[in-house]
PDB file of C-alpha atoms in Angstrom:
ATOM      1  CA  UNK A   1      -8.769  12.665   5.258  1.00  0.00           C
ATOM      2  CA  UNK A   2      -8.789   9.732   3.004  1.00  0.00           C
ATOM      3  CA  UNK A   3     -12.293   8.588   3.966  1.00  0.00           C
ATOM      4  CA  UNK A   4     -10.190   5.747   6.110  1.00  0.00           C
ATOM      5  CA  UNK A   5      -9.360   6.614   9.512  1.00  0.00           C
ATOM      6  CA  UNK A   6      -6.851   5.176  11.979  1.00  0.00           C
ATOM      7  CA  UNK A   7      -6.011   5.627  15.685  1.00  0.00           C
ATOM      8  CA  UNK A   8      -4.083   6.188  17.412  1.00  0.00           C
ATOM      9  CA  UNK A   9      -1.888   7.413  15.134  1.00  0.00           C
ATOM     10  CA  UNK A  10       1.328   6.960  17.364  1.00  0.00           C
ATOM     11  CA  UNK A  11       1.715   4.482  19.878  1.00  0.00           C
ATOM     12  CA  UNK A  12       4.637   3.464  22.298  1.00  0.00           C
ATOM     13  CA  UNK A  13       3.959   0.230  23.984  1.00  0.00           C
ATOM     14  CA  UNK A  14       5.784  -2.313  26.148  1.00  0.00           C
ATOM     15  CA  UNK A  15       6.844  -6.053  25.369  1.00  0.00           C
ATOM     16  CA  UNK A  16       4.279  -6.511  27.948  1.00  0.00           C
ATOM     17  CA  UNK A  17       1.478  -4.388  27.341  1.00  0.00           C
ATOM     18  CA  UNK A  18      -1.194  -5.321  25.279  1.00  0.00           C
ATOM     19  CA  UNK A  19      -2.561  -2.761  22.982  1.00  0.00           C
ATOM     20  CA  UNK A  20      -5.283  -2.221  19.862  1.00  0.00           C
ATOM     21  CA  UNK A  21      -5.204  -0.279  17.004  1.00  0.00           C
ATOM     22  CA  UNK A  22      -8.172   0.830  15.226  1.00  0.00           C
ATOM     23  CA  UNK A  23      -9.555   1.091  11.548  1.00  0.00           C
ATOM     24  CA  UNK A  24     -12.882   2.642  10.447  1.00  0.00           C
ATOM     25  CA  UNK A  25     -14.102   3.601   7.251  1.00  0.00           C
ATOM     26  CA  UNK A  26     -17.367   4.705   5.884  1.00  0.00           C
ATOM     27  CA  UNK A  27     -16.799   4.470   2.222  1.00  0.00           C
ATOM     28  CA  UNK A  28     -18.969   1.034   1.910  1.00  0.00           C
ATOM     29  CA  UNK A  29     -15.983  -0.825   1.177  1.00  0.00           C
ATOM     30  CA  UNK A  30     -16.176  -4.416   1.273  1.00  0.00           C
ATOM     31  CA  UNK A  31     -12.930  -5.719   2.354  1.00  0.00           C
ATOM     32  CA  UNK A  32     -10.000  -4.048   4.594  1.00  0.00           C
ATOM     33  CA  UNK A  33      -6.008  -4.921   4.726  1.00  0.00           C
ATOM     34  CA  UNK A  34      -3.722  -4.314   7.447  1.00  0.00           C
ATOM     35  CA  UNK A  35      -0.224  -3.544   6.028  1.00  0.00           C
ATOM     36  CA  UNK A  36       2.884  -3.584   7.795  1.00  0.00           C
ATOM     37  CA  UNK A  37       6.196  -0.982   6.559  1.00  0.00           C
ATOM     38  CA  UNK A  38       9.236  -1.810   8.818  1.00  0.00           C
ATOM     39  CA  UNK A  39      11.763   0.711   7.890  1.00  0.00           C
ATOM     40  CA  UNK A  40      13.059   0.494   4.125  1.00  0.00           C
ATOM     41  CA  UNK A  41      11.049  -2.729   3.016  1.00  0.00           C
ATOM     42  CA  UNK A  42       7.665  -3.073   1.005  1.00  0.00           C
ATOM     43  CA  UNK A  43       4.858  -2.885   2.511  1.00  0.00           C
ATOM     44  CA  UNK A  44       3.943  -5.891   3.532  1.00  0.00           C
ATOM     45  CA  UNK A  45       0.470  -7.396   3.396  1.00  0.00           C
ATOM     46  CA  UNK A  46      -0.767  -9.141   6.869  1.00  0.00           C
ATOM     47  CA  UNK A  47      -4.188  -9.746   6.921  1.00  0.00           C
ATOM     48  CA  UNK A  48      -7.217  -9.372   4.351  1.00  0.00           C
ATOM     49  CA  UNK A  49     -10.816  -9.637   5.258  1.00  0.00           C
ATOM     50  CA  UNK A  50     -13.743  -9.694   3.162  1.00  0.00           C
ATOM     51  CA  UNK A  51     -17.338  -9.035   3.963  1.00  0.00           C
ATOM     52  CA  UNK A  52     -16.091  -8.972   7.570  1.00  0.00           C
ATOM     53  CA  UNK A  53     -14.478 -12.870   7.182  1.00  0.00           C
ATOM     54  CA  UNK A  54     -10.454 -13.618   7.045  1.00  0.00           C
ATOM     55  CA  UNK A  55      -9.526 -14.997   3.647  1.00  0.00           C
ATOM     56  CA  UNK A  56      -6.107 -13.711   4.124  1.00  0.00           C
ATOM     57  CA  UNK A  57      -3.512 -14.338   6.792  1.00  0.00           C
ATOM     58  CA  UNK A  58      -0.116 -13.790   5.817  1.00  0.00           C
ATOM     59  CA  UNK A  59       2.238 -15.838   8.200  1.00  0.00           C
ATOM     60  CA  UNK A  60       1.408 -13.164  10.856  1.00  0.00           C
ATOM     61  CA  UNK A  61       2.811 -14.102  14.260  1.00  0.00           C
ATOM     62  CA  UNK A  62      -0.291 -14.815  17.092  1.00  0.00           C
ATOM     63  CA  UNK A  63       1.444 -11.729  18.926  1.00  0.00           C
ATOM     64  CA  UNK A  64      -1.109 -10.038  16.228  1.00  0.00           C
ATOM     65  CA  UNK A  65      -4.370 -10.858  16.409  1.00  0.00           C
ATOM     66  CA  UNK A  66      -6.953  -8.935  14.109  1.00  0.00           C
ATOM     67  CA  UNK A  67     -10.771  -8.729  14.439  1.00  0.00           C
ATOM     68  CA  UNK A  68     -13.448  -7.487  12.193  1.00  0.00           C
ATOM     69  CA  UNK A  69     -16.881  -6.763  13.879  1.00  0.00           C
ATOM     70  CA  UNK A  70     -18.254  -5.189  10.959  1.00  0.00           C
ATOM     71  CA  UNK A  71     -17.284  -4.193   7.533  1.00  0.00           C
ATOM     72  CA  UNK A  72     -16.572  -0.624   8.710  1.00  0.00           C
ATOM     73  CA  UNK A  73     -14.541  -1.731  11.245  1.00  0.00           C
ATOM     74  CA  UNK A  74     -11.265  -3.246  11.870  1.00  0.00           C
ATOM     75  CA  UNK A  75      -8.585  -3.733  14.812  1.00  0.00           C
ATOM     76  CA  UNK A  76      -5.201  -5.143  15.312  1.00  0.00           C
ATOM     77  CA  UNK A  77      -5.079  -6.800  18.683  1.00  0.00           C
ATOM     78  CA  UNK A  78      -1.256  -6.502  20.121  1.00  0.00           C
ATOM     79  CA  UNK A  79       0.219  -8.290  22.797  1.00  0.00           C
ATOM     80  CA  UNK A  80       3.719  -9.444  24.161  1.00  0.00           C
ATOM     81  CA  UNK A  81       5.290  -7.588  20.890  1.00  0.00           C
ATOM     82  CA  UNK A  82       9.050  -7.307  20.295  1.00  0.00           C
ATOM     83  CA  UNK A  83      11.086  -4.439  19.708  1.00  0.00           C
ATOM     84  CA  UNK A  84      11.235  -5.476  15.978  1.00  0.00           C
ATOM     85  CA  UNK A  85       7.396  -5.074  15.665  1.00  0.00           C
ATOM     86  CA  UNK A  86       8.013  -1.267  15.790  1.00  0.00           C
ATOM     87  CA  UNK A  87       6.785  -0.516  11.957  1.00  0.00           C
ATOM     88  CA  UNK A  88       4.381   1.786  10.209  1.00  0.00           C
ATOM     89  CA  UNK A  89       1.245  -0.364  10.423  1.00  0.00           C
ATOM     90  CA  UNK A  90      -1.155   1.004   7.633  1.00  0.00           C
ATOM     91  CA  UNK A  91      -4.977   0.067   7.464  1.00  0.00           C
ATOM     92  CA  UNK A  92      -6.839   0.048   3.830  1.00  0.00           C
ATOM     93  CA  UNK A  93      -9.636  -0.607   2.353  1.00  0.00           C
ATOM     94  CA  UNK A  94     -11.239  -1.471  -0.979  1.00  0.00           C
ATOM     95  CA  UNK A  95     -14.406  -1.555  -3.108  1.00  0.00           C
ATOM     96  CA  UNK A  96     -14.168  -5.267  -3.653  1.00  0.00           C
ATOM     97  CA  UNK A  97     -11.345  -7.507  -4.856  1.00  0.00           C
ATOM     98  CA  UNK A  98      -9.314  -5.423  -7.137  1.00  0.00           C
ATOM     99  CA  UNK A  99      -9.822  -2.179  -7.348  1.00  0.00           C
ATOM    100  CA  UNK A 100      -7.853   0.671  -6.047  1.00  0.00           C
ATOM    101  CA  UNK A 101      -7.211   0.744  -1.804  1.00  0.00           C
ATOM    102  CA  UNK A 102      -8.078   3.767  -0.197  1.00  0.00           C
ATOM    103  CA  UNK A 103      -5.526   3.910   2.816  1.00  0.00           C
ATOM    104  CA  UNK A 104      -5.455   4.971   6.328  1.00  0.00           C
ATOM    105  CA  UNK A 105      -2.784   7.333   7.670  1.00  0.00           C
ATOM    106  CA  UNK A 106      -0.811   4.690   9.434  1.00  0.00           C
ATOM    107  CA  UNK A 107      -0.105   4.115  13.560  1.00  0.00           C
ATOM    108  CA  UNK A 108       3.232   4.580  14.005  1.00  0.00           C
ATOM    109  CA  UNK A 109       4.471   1.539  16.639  1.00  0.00           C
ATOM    110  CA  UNK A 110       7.620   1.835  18.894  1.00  0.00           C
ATOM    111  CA  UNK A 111       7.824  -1.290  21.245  1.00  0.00           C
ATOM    112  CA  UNK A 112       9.924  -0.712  23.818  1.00  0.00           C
TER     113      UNK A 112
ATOM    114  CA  UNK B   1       5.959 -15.878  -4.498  1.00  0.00           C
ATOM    115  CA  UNK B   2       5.072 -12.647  -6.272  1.00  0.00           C
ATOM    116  CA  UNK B   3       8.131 -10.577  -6.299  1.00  0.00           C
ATOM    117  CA  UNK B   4       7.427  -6.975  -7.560  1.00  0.00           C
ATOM    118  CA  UNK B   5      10.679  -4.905  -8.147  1.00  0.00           C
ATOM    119  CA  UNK B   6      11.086  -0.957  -8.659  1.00  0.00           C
ATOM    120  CA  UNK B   7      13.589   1.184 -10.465  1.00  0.00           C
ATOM    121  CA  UNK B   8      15.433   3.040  -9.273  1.00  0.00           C
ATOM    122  CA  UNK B   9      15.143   3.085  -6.210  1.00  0.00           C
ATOM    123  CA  UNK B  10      16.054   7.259  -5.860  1.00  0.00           C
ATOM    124  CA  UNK B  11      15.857   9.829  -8.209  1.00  0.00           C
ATOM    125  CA  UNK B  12      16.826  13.423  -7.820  1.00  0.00           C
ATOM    126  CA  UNK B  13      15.548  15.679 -11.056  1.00  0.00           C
ATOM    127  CA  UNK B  14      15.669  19.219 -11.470  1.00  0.00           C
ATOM    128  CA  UNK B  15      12.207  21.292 -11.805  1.00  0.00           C
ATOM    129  CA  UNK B  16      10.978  21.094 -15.238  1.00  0.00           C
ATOM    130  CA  UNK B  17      12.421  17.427 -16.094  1.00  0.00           C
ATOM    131  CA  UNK B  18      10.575  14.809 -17.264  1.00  0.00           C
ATOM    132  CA  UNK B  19      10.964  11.395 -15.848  1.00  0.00           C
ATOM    133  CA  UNK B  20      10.136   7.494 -15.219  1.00  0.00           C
ATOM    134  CA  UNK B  21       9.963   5.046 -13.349  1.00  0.00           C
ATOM    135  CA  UNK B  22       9.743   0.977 -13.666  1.00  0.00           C
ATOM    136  CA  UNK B  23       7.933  -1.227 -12.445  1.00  0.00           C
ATOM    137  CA  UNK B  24       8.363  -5.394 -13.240  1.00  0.00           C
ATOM    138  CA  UNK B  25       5.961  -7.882 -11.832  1.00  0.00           C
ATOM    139  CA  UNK B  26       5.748 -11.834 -13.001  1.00  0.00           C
ATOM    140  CA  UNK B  27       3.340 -11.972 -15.781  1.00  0.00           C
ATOM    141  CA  UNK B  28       1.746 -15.275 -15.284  1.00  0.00           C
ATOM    142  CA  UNK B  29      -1.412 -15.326 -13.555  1.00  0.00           C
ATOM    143  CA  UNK B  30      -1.409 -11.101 -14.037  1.00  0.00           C
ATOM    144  CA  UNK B  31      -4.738  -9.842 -13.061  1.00  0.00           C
ATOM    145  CA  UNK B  32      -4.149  -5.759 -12.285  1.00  0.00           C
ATOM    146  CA  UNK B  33      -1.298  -3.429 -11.409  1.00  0.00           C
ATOM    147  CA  UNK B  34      -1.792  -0.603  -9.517  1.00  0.00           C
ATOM    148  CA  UNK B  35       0.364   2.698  -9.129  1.00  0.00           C
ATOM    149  CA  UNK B  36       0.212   4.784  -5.684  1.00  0.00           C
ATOM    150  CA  UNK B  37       1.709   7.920  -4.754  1.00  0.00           C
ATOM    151  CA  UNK B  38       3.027   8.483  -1.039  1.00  0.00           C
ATOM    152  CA  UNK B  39       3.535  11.904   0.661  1.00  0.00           C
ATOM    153  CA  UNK B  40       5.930  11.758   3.921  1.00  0.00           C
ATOM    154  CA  UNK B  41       3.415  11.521   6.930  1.00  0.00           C
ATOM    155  CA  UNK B  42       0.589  11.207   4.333  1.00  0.00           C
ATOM    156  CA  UNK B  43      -1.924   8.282   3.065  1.00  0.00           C
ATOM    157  CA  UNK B  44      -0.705   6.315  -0.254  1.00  0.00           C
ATOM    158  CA  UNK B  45      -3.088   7.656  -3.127  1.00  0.00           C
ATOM    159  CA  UNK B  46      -4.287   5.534  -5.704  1.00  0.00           C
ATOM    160  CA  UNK B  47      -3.009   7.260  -8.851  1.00  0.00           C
ATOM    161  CA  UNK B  48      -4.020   3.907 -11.245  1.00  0.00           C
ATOM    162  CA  UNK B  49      -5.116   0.284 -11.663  1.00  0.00           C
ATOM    163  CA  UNK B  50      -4.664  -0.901 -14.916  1.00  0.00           C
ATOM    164  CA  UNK B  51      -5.906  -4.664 -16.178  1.00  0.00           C
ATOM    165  CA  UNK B  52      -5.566  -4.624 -19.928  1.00  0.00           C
ATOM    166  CA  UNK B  53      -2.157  -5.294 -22.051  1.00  0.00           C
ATOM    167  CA  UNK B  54      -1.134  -2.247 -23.809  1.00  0.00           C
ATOM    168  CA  UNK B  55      -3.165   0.299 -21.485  1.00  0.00           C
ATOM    169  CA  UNK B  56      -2.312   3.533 -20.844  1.00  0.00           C
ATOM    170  CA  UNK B  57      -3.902   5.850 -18.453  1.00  0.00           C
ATOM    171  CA  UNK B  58      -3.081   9.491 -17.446  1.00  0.00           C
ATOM    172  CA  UNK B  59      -4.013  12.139 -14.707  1.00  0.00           C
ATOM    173  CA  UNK B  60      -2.862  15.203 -15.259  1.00  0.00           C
ATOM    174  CA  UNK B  61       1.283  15.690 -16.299  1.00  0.00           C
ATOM    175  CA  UNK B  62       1.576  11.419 -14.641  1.00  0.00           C
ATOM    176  CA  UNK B  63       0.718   8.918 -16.728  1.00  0.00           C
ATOM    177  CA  UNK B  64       1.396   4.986 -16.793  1.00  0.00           C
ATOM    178  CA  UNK B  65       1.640   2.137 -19.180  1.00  0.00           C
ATOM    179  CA  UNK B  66       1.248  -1.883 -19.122  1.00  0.00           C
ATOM    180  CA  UNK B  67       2.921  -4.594 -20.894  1.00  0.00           C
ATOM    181  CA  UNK B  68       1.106  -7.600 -19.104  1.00  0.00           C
ATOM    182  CA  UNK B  69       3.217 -10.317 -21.659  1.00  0.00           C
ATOM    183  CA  UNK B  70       6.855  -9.522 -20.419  1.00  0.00           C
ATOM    184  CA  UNK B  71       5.685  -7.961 -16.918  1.00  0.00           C
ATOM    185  CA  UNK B  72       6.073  -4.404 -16.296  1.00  0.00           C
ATOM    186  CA  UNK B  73       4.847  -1.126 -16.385  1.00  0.00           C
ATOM    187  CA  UNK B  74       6.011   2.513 -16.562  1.00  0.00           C
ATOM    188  CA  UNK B  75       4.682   6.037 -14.804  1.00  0.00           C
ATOM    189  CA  UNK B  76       5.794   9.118 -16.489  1.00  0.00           C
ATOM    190  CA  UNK B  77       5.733  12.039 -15.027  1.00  0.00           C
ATOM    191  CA  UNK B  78       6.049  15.099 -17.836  1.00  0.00           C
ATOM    192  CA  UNK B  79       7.637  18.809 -16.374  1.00  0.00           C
ATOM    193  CA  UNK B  80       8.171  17.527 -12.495  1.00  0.00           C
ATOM    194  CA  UNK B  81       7.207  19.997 -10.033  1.00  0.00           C
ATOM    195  CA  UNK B  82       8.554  20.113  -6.307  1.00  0.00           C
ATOM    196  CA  UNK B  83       4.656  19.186  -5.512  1.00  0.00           C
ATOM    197  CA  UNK B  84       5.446  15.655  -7.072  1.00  0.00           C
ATOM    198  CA  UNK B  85       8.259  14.732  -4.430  1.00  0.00           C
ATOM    199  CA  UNK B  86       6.597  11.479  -3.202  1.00  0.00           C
ATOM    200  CA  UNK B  87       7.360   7.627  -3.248  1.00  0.00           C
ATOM    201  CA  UNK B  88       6.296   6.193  -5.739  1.00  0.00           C
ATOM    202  CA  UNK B  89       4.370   2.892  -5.502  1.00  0.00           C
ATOM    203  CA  UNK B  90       3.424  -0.028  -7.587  1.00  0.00           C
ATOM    204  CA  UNK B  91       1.581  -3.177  -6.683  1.00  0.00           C
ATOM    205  CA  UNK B  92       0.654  -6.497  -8.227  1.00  0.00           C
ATOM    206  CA  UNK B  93      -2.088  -8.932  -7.932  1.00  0.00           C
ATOM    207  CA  UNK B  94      -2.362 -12.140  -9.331  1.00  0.00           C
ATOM    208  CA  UNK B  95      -5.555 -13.998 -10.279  1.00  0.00           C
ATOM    209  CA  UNK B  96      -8.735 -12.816  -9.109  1.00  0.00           C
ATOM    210  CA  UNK B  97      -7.537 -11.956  -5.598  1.00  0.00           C
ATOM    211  CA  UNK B  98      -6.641  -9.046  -3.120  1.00  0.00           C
ATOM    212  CA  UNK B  99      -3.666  -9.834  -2.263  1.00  0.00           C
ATOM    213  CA  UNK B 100      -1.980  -6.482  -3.411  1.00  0.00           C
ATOM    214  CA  UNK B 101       1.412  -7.630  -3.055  1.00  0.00           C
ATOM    215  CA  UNK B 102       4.156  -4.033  -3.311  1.00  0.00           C
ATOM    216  CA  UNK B 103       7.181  -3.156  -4.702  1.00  0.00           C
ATOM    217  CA  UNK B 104       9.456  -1.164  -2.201  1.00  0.00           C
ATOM    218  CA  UNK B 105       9.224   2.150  -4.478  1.00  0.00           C
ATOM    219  CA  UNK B 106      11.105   5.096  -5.834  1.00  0.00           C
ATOM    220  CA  UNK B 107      11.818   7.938  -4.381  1.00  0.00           C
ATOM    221  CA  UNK B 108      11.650  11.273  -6.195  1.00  0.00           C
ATOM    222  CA  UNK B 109      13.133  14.462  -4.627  1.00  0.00           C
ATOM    223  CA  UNK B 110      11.779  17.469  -7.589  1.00  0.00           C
ATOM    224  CA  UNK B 111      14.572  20.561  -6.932  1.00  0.00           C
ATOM    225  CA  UNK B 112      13.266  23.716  -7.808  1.00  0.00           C
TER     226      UNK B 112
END
């Protein structure tokens, strides 16, 4: 355990459902990611938030739709996704602007 | 757009080699360059985050250095071991900011 913890950590959903994934972390970091890896590209960065605000929103569709109660805290809202949303989606976490991200294992996303 | 490129993208090495990797990143606006280390179905690790031109920084038989003036930076790792199979990660950030922005890594398969 990385000190940042995801669930679930597999998830199959429908282009209809609407499904959340989680982030926590207890490491009294200051600002958390959420990371995308569809299969042999970067990751890529999708939202940042900082002292639980959103400085950072990378183009994301609406079909994702993040929230951040707390600084410990963050989810990624998902509804009506396509079957090309199916990615790693990897949660992280950091200090303050910076430093080194501590990362979450990752929810694995099929959309079927 | 911050592109961040990594070569090679593969490499295979027999146990007991010594190898590198490179990473390039644009140099204007540089503000740190970090190096992670992924394990299939693990978290990324932070292995560095370097800031200074000309820094070098080691942990154990991997180390890493930094030319922030023509933009890149190289990981060493001295006497592989199958233990340091992994992708290999490096990430950019311009300015005073978090966006972390990736390369897409190299993979290195240790044979004993």
């Amino acid at each position: 355990e990385t000190g940042v913890t995801q669930t679930p950590r597999h998830l199959v959903m429908g282009m209809t459902n609407k499904k959340s994934l989680k982030c926590e972390q207890h490491l009294g970091h200051n600002a958390m990611y959420w990371y995308k890896q569809s299969a042999k590209k970067p990751l890529e960065l999708m939202f940042v938030y900082n002292f639980k605000e959103q400085t950072e929103n990378n183009s994301v569709p609406s079909r994702f739709s993040p929230e951040c109660p707390n600084s410990s805290h963050l989810f990624l809202h998902l509804h009506t996704l396509q079957p090309e949303d199916s990615a790693l989606y990897l949660c992280a976490s950091s200090h303050r602007t910076g430093n080194g991200y501590t990362f979450g294992s990752g929810t694995r996303l099929t959309v079927v | 757009i911050l592109n961040v490129e990594q070569s090679p993208q593969s490499l295979h090495v027999q146990e007991g080699d010594s190898t590198n990797f490179t990473c390039s990143f644009p140099s204007s606006n540089f503000y740190a360059l970090h190096w992670y280390r992924w394990e299939t179905a693990k978290s990324p690790e932070a292995l560095f985050v370097m800031t200074l031109n000309g820094d070098e920084k080691k942990k154990g038989r991997i180390s890493a250095t930094l030319n922030t003036k023509e933009g890149y930076s190289y990981l060493y790792i001295k006497g592989s071991q199958p233990e340091d199979s992994a992708t290999y990660l490096c990430a950019s950030i311009m300015e005073y900011g978090n966006k972390l922005v990736f390369g897409a890594g190299t993979i290195l398969r240790v044979k004993s």
